[in-house]
PDB file of C-alpha atoms (C1' of nucleotides) in Angstrom:
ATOM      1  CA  UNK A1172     114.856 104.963 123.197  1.00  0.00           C
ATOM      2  CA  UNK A1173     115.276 102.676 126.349  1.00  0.00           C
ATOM      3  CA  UNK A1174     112.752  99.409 125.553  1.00  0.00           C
ATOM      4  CA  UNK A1175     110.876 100.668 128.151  1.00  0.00           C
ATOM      5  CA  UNK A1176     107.586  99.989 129.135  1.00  0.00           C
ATOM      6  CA  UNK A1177     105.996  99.325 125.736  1.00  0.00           C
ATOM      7  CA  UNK A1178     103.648  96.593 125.243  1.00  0.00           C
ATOM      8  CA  UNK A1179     102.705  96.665 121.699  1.00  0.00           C
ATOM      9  CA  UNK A1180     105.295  94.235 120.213  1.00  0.00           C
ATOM     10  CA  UNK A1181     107.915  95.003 117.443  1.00  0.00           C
ATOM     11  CA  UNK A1182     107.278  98.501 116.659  1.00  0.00           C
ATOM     12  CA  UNK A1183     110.406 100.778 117.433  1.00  0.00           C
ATOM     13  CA  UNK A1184     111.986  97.526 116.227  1.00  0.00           C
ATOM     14  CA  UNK A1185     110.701  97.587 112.986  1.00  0.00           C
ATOM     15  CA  UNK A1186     111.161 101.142 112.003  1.00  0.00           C
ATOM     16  CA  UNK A1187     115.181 100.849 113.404  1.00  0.00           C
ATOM     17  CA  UNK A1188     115.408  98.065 110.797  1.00  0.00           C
ATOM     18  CA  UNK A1189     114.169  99.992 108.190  1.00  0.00           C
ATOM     19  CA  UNK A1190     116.855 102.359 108.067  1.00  0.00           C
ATOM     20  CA  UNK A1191     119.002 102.225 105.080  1.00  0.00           C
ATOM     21  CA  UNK A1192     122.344 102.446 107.260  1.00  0.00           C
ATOM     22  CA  UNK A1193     125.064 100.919 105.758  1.00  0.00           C
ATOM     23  CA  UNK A1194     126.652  98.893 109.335  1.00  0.00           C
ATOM     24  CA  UNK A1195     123.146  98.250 109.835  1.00  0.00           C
ATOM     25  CA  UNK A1196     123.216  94.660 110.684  1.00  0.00           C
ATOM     26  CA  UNK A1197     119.966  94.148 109.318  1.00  0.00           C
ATOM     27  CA  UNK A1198     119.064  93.384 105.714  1.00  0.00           C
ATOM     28  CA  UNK A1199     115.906  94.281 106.222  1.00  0.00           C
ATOM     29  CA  UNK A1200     115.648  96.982 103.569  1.00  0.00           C
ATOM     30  CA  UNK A1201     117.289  94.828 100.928  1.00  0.00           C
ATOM     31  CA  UNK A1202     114.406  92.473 101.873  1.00  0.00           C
ATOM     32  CA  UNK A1203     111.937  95.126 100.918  1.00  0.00           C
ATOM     33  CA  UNK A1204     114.191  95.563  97.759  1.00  0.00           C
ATOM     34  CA  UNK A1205     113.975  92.607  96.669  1.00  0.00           C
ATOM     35  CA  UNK A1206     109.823  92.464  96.999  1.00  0.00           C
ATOM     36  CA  UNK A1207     109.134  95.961  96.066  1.00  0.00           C
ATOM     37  CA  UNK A1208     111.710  95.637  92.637  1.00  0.00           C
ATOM     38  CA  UNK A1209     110.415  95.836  89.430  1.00  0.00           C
ATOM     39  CA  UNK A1210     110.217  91.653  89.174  1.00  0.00           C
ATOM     40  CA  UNK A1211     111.323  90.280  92.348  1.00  0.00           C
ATOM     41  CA  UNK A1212     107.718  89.320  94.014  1.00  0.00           C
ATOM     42  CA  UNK A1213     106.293  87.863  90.361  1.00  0.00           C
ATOM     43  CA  UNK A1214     109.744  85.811  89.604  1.00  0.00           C
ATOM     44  CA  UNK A1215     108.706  84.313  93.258  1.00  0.00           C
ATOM     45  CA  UNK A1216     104.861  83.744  92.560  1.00  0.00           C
ATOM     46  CA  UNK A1217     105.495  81.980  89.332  1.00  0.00           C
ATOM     47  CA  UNK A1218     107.989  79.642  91.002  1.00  0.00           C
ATOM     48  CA  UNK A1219     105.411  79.100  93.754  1.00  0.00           C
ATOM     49  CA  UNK A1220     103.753  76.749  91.620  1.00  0.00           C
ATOM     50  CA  UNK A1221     107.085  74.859  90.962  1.00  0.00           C
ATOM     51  CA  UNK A1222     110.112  74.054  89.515  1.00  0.00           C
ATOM     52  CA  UNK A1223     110.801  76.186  86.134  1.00  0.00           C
ATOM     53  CA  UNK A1224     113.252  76.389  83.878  1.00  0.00           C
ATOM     54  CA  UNK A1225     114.695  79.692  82.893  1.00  0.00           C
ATOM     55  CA  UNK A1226     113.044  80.192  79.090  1.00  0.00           C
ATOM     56  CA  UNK A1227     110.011  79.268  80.626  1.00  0.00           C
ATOM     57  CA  UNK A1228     109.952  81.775  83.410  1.00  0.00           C
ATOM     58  CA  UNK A1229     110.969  84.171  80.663  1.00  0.00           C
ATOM     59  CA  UNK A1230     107.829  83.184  78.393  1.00  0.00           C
ATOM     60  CA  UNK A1231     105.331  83.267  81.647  1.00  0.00           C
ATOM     61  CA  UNK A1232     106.545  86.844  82.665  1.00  0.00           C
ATOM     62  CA  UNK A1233     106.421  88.496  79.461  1.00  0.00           C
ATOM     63  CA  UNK A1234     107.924  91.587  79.297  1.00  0.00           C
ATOM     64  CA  UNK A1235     111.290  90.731  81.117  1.00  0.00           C
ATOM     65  CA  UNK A1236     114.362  91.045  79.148  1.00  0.00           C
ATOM     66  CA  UNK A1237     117.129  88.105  79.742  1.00  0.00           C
ATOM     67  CA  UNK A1238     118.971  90.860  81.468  1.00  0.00           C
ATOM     68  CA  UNK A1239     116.969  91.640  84.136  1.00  0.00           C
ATOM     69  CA  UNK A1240     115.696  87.928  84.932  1.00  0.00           C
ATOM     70  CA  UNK A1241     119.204  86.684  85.052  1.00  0.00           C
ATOM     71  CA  UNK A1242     119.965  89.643  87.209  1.00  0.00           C
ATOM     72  CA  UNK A1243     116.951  88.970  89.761  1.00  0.00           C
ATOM     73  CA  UNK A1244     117.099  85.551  89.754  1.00  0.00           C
ATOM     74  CA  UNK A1245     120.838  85.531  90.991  1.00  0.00           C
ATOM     75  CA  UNK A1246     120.138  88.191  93.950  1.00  0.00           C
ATOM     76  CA  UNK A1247     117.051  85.653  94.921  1.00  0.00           C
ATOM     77  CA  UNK A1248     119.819  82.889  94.784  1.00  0.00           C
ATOM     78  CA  UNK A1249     122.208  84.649  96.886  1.00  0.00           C
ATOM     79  CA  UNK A1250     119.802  85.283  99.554  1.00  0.00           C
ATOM     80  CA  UNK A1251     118.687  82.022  99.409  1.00  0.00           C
ATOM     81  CA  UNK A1252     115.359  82.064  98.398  1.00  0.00           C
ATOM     82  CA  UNK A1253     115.792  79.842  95.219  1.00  0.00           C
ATOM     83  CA  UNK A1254     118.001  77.224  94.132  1.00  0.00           C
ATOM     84  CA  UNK A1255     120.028  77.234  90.839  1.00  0.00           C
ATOM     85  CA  UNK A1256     120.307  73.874  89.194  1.00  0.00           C
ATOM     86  CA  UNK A1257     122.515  73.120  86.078  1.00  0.00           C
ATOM     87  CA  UNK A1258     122.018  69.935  84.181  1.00  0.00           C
ATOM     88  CA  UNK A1259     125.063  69.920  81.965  1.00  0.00           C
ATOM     89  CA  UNK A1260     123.946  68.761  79.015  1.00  0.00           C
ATOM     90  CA  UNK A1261     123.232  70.081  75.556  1.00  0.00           C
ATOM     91  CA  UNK A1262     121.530  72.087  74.965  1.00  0.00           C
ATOM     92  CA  UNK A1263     122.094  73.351  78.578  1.00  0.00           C
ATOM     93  CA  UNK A1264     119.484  73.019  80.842  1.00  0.00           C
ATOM     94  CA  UNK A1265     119.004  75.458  84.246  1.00  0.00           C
ATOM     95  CA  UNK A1266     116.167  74.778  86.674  1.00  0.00           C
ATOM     96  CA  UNK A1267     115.044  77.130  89.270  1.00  0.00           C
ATOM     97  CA  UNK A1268     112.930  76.324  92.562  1.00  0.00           C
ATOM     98  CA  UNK A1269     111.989  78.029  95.777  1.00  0.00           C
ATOM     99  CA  UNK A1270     113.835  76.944  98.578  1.00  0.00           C
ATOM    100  CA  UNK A1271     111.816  76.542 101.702  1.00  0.00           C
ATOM    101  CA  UNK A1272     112.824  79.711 103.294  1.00  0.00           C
ATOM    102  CA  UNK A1273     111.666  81.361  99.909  1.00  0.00           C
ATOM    103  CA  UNK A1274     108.552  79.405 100.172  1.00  0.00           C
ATOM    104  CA  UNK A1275     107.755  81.129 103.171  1.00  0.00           C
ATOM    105  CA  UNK A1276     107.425  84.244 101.557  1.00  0.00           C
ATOM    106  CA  UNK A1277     105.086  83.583  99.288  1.00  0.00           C
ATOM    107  CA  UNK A1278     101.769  83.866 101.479  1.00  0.00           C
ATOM    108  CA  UNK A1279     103.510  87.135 102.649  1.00  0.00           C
ATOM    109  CA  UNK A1280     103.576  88.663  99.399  1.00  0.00           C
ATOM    110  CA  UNK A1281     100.409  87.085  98.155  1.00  0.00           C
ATOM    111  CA  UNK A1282      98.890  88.495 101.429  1.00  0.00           C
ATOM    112  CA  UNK A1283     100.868  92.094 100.159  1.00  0.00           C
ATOM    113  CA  UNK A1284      99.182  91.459  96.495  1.00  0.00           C
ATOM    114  CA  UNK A1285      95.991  90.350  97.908  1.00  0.00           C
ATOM    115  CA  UNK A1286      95.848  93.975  99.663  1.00  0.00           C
ATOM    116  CA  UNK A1287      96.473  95.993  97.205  1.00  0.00           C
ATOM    117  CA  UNK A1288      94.098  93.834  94.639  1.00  0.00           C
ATOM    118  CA  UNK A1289      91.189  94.208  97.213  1.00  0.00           C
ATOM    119  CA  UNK A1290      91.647  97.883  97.724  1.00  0.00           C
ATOM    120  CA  UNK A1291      92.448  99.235  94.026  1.00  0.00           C
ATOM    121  CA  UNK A1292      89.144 100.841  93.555  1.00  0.00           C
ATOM    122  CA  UNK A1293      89.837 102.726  96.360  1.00  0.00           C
ATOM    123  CA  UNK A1294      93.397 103.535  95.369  1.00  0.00           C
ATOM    124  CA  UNK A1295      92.129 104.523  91.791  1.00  0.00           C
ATOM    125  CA  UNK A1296      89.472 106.542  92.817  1.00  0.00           C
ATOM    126  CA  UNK A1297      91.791 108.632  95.223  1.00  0.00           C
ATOM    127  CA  UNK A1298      94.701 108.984  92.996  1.00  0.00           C
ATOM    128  CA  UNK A1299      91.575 110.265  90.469  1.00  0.00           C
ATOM    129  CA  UNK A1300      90.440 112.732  92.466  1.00  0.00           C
ATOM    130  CA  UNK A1301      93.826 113.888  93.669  1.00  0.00           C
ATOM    131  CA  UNK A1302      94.648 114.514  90.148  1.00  0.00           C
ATOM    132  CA  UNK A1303      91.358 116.416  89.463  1.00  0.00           C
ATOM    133  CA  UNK A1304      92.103 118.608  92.367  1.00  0.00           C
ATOM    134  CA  UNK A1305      95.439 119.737  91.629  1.00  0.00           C
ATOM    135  CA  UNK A1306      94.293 120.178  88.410  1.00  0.00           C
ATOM    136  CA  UNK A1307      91.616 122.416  89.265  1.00  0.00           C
ATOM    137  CA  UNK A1308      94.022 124.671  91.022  1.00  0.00           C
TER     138      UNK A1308
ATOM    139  CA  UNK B 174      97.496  80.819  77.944  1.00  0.00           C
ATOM    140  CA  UNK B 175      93.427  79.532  78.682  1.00  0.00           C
ATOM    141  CA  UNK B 176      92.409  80.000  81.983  1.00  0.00           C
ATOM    142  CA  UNK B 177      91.994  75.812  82.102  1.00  0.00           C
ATOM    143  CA  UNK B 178      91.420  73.300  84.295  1.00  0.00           C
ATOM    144  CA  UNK B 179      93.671  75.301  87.799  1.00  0.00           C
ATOM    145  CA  UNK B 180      92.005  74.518  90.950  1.00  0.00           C
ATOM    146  CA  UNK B 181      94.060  76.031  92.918  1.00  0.00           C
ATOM    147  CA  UNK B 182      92.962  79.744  93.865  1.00  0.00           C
ATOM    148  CA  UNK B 183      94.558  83.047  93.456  1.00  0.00           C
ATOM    149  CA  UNK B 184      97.244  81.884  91.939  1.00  0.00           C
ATOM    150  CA  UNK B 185      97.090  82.901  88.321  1.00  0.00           C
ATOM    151  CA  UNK B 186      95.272  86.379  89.425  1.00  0.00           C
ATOM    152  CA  UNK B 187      98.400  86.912  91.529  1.00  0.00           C
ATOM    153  CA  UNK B 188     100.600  86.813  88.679  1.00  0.00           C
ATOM    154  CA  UNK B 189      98.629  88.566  86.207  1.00  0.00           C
ATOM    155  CA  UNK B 190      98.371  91.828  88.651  1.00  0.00           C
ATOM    156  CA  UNK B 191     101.923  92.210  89.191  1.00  0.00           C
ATOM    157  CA  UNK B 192     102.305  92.779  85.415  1.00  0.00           C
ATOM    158  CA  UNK B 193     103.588  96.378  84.938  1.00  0.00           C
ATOM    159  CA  UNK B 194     101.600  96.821  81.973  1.00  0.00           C
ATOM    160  CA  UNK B 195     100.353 100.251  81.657  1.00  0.00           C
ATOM    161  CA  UNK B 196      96.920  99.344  80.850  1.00  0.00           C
ATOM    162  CA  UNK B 197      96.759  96.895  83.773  1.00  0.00           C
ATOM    163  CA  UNK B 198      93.754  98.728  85.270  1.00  0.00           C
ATOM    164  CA  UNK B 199      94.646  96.779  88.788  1.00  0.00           C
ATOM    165  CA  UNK B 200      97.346  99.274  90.544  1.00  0.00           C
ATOM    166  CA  UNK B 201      99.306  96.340  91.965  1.00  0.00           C
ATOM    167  CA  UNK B 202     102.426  97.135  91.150  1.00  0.00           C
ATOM    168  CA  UNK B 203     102.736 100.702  92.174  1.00  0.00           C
ATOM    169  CA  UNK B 204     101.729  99.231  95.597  1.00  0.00           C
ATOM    170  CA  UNK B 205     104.217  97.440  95.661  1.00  0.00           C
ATOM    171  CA  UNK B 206     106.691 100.364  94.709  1.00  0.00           C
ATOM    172  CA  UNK B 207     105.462 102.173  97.361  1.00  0.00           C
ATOM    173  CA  UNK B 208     106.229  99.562  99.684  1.00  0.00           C
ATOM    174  CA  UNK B 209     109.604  98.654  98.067  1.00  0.00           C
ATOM    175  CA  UNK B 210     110.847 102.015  97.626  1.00  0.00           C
ATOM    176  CA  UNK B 211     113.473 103.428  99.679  1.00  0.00           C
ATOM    177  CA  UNK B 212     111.098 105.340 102.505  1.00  0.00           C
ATOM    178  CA  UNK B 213     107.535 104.487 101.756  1.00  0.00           C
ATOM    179  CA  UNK B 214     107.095 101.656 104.386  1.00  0.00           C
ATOM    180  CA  UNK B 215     109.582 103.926 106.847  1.00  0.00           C
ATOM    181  CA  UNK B 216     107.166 106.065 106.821  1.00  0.00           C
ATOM    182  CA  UNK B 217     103.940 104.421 106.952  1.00  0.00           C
ATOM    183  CA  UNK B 218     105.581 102.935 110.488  1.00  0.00           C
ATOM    184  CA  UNK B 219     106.470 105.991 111.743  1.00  0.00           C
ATOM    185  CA  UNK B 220     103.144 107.393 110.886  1.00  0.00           C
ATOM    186  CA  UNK B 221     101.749 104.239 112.478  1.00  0.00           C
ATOM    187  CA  UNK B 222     101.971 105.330 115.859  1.00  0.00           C
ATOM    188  CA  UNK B 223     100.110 108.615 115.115  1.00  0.00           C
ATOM    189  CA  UNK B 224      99.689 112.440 113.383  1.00  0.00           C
ATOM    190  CA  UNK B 225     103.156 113.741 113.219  1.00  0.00           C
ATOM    191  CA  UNK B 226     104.803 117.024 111.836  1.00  0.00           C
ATOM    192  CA  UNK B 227     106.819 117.525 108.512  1.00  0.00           C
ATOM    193  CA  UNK B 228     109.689 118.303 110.615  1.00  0.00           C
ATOM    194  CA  UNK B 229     109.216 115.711 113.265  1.00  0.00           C
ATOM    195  CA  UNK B 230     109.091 113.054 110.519  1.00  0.00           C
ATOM    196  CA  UNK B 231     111.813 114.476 109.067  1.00  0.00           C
ATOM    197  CA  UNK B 232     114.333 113.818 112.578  1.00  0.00           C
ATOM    198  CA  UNK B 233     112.989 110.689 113.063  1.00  0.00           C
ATOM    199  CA  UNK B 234     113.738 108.609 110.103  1.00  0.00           C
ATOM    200  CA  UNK B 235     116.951 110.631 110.090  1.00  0.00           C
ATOM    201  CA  UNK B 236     119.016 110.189 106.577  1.00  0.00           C
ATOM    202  CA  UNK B 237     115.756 110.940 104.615  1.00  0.00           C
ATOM    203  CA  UNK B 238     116.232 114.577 102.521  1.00  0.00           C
ATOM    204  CA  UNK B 239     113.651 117.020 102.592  1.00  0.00           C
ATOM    205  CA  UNK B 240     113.280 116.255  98.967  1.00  0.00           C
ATOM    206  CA  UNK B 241     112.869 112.747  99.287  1.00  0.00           C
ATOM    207  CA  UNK B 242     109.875 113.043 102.302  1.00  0.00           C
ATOM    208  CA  UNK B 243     108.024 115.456 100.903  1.00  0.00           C
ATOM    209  CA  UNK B 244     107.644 113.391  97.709  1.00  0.00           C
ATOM    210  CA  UNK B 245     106.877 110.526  98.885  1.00  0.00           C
ATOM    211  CA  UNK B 246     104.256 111.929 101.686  1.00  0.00           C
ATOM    212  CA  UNK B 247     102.734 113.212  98.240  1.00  0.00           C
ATOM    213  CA  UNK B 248     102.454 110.031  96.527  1.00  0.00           C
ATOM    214  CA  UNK B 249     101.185 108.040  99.844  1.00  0.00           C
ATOM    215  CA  UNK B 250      98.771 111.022 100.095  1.00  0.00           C
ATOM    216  CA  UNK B 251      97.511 110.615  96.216  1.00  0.00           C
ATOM    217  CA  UNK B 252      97.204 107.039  96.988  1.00  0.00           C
ATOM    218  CA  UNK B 253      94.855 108.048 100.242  1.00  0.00           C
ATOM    219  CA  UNK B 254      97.199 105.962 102.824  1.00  0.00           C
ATOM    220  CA  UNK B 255      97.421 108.995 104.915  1.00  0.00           C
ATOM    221  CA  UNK B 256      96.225 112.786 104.900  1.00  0.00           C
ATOM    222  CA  UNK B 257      97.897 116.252 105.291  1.00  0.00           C
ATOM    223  CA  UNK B 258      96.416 118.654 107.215  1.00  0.00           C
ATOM    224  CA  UNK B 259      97.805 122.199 106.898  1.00  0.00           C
ATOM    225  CA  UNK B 260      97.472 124.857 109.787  1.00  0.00           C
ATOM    226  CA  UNK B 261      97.714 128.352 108.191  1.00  0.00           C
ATOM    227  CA  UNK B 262      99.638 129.903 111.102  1.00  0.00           C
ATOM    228  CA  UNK B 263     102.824 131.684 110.890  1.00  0.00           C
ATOM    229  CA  UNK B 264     104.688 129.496 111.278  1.00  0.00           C
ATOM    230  CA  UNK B 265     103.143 127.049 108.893  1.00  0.00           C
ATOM    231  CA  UNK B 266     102.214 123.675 110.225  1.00  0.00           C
ATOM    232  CA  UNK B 267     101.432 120.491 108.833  1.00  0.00           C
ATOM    233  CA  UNK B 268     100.782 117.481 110.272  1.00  0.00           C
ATOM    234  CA  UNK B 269     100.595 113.624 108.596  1.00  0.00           C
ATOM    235  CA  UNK B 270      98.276 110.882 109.592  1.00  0.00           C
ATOM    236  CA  UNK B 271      97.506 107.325 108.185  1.00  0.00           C
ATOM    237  CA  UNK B 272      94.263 107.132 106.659  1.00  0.00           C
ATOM    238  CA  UNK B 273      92.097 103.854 108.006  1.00  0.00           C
ATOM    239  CA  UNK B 274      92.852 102.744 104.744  1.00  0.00           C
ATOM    240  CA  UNK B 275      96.504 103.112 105.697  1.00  0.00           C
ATOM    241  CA  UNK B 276      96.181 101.563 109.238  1.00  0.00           C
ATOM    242  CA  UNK B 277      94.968  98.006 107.660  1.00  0.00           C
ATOM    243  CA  UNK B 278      98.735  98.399 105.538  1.00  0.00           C
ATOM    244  CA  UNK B 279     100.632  98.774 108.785  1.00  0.00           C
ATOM    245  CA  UNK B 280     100.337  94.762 110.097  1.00  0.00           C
ATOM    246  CA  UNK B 281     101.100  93.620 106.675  1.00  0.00           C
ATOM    247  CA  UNK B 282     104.537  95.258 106.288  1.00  0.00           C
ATOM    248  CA  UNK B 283     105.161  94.496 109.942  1.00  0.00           C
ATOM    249  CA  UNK B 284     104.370  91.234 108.595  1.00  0.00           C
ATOM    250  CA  UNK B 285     106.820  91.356 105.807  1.00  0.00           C
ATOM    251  CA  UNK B 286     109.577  93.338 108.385  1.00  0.00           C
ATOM    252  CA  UNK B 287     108.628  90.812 110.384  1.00  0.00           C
ATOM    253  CA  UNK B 288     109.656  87.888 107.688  1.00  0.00           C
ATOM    254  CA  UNK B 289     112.912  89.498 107.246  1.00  0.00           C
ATOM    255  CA  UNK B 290     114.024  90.018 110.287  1.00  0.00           C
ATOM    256  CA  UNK B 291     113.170  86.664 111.909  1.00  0.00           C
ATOM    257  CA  UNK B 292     115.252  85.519 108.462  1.00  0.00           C
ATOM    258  CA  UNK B 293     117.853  88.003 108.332  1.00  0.00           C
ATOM    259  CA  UNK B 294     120.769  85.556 109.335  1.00  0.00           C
ATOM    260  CA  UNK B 295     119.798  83.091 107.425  1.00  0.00           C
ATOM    261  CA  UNK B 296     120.030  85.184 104.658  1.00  0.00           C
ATOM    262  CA  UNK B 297     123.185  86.889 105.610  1.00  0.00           C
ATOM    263  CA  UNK B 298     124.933  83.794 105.811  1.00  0.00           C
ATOM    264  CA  UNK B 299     123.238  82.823 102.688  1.00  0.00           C
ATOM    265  CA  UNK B 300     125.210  85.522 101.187  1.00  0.00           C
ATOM    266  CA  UNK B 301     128.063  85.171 102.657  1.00  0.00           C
ATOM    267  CA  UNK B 302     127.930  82.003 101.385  1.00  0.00           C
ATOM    268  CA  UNK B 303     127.216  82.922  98.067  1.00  0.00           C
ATOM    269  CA  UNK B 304     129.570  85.527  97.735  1.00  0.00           C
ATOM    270  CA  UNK B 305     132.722  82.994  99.182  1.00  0.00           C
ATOM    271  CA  UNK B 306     132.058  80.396  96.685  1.00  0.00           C
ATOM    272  CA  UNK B 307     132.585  83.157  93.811  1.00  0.00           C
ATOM    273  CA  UNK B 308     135.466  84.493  95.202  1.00  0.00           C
ATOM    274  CA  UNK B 309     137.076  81.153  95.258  1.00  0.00           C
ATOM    275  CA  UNK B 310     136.241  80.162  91.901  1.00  0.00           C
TER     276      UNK B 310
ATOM    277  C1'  DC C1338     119.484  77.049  75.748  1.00  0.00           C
ATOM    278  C1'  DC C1339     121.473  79.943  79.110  1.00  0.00           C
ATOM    279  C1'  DG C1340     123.807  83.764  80.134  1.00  0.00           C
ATOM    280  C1'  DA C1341     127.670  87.505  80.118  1.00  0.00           C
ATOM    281  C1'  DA C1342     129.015  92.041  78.220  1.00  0.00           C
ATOM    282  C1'  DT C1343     128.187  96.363  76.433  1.00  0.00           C
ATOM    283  C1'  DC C1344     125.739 100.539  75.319  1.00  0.00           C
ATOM    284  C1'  DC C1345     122.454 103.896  76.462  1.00  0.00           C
ATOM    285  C1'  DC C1346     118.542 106.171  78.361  1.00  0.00           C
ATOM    286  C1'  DA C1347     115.140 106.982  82.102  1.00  0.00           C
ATOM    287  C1'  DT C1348     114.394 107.414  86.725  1.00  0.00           C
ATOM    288  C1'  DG C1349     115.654 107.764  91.707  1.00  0.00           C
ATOM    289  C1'  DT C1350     118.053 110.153  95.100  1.00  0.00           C
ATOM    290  C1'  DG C1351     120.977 113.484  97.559  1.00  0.00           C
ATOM    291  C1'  DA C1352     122.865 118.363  98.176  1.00  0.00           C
ATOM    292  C1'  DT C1353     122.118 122.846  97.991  1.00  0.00           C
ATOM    293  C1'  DA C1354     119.857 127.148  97.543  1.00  0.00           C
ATOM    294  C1'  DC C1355     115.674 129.800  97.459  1.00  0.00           C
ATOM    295  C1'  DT C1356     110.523 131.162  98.818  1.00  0.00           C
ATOM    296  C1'  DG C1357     106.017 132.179 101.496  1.00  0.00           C
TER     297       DG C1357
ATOM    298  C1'  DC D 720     108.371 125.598 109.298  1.00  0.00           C
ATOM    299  C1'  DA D 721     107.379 123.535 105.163  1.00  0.00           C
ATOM    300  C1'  DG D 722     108.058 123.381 101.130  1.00  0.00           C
ATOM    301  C1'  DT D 723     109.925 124.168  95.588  1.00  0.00           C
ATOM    302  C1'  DA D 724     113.711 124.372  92.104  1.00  0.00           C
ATOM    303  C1'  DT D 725     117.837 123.035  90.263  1.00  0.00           C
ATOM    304  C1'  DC D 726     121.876 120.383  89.544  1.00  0.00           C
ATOM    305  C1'  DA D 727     124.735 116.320  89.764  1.00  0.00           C
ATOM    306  C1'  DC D 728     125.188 111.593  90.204  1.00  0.00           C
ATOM    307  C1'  DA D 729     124.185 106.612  90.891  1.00  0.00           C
ATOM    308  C1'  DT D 730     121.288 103.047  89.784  1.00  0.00           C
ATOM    309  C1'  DG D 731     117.714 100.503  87.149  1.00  0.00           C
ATOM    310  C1'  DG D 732     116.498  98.527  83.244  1.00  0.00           C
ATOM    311  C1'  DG D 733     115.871  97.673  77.961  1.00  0.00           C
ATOM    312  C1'  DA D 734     118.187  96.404  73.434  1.00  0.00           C
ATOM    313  C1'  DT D 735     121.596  94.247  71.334  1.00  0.00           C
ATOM    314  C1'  DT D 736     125.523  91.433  70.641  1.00  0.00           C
ATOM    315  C1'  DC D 737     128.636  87.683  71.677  1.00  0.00           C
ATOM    316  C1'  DG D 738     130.038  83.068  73.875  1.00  0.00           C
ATOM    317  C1'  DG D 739     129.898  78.168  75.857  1.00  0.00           C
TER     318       DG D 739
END
DNA sequence: CCGAATCCCATGTGATACTG
DNA sequence: CAGTATCACATGGGATTCGG
C-alpha cells in the first residue's frame, strides 16, 4: 500500500486506475471504453489518414448505423480526441479530424491491433482446442 | 475499394481487422473486447505480478462479483492469456497465471494505461469543457 | 447531408442463493 | 474455497422515422 520500495515503475499505479470507482479521479477506464467499444479504435484509424467527412466515414466502416457513429464520434469529441467542424452550407457539410492528442493514440492502438493481428493463430488455435475439450467432457 | 497505389503500411490492414464481421477469420476485435471490457485488462495487471488465487483475485480488484471474475478468467483462459491450475484438496484451490503469451500483453496495456493517465486532465477538462458549452446553449 | 428521436431486442453486469 | 444457476436491471446497439 505505502509506495514503498518498489522499483518497477507504474504498476500498483496502473491497476488503482483501473478501478471502475465512481470519485475515481481517473478516467482511465472510460479510456479503455472508448478503445475496447464496439467502433471507437476503427472510427480513430480511419481518421488517422485524415480529415473525413461524416457519410464518408459511414461508407469506409460499413456496417455502422448513423446511430452509433454519431454516438461515438461525439464521446471522441468530448474527450477531445477529434474535432467537429460544420460548414454551414447546403447541403450541410460536417468534417471530422484527429486532434493531436487523438493522434497520439493511434500508434497505441495500432501497436494494440498489431498484437492481436500477429498472435491470432495462436488465439484461434487455443480458443479451438478449448472448445474441443469442454466438448469432450 | 482496390487495394491501389497506398504506400503507406499497415494502414488499410488495420482497418480491415477491426471489422466485426463474423467471418473475419482475424480475432481482432474480440481482443480488443477483452481489453475494453469492464475487468479484462484489471485482471491481466493483477495477474501480472504473478500466480494468484480465485479468492485473492477476487479482494484485490475489489467491486468485481464472483460472477463477473470467474467469467472472464474463462474467456482470458480460452484465449490462452493465462492458465488455471486446480489443486484437488479439500478445500479446493485454484490458482491463475499469465501465460508467456499473456506476459508480452501486459506492457502494451500499461502502454495504453499509460496514454490515459499521462492524458487524463487533458481530457477531463476536455469534458468539462464540452459538457459547459451544452449546458449554456 | 447530417443528425435527433424513438422503438425494441440482445447482451453485460450485479445480487443472491445454492453446490461439491 | 471455488464455483454454477437464476433473476433483475442497465446499457449497447440496430432499424426506422422525422427534421433542419
Amino acid at each position: 500500500m505505502e509506495e514503498g520500495t518498489r522499483s518497477e515503475p507504474g504498476h500498483s499505479d496502473v491497476t488503482a486506475c483501473l478501478s471502475p470507482e465512481p470519485e475515481n479521479p481517473c478516467p482511465v477506464r472510460s479510456i479503455l471504453d472508448r478503445v475496447g467499444d464496439k467502433w471507437g479504435a476503427q472510427i480513430i484509424s480511419h481518421l488517422a489518414s485524415g480529415t473525413t467527412r461524416f457519410n464518408e466515414l459511414k461508407r469506409q466502416i460499413e456496417g455502422i448505423s448513423q446511430r452509433m457513429l454519431t454516438e461515438t464520434l461525439r464521446k471522441l469529441e468530448r474527450d477531445g480526441l477529434l474535432t467537429r467542424t460544420v460548414y454551414p452550407s447546403i447541403p450541410p457539410k460536417v468534417e471530422y479530424s484527429l486532434t493531436p492528442l487523438g493522434e497520439t493514440l493511434v500508434p497505441i492502438i495500432r501497436e494494440l491491433v498489431g498484437w492481436a493481428k500477429a498472435n491470432s493463430a495462436v488465439i484461434k488455435a487455443s480458443r479451438e482446442q478449448y472448445d474441443a475439450e469442454q466438448t469432450t467432457n
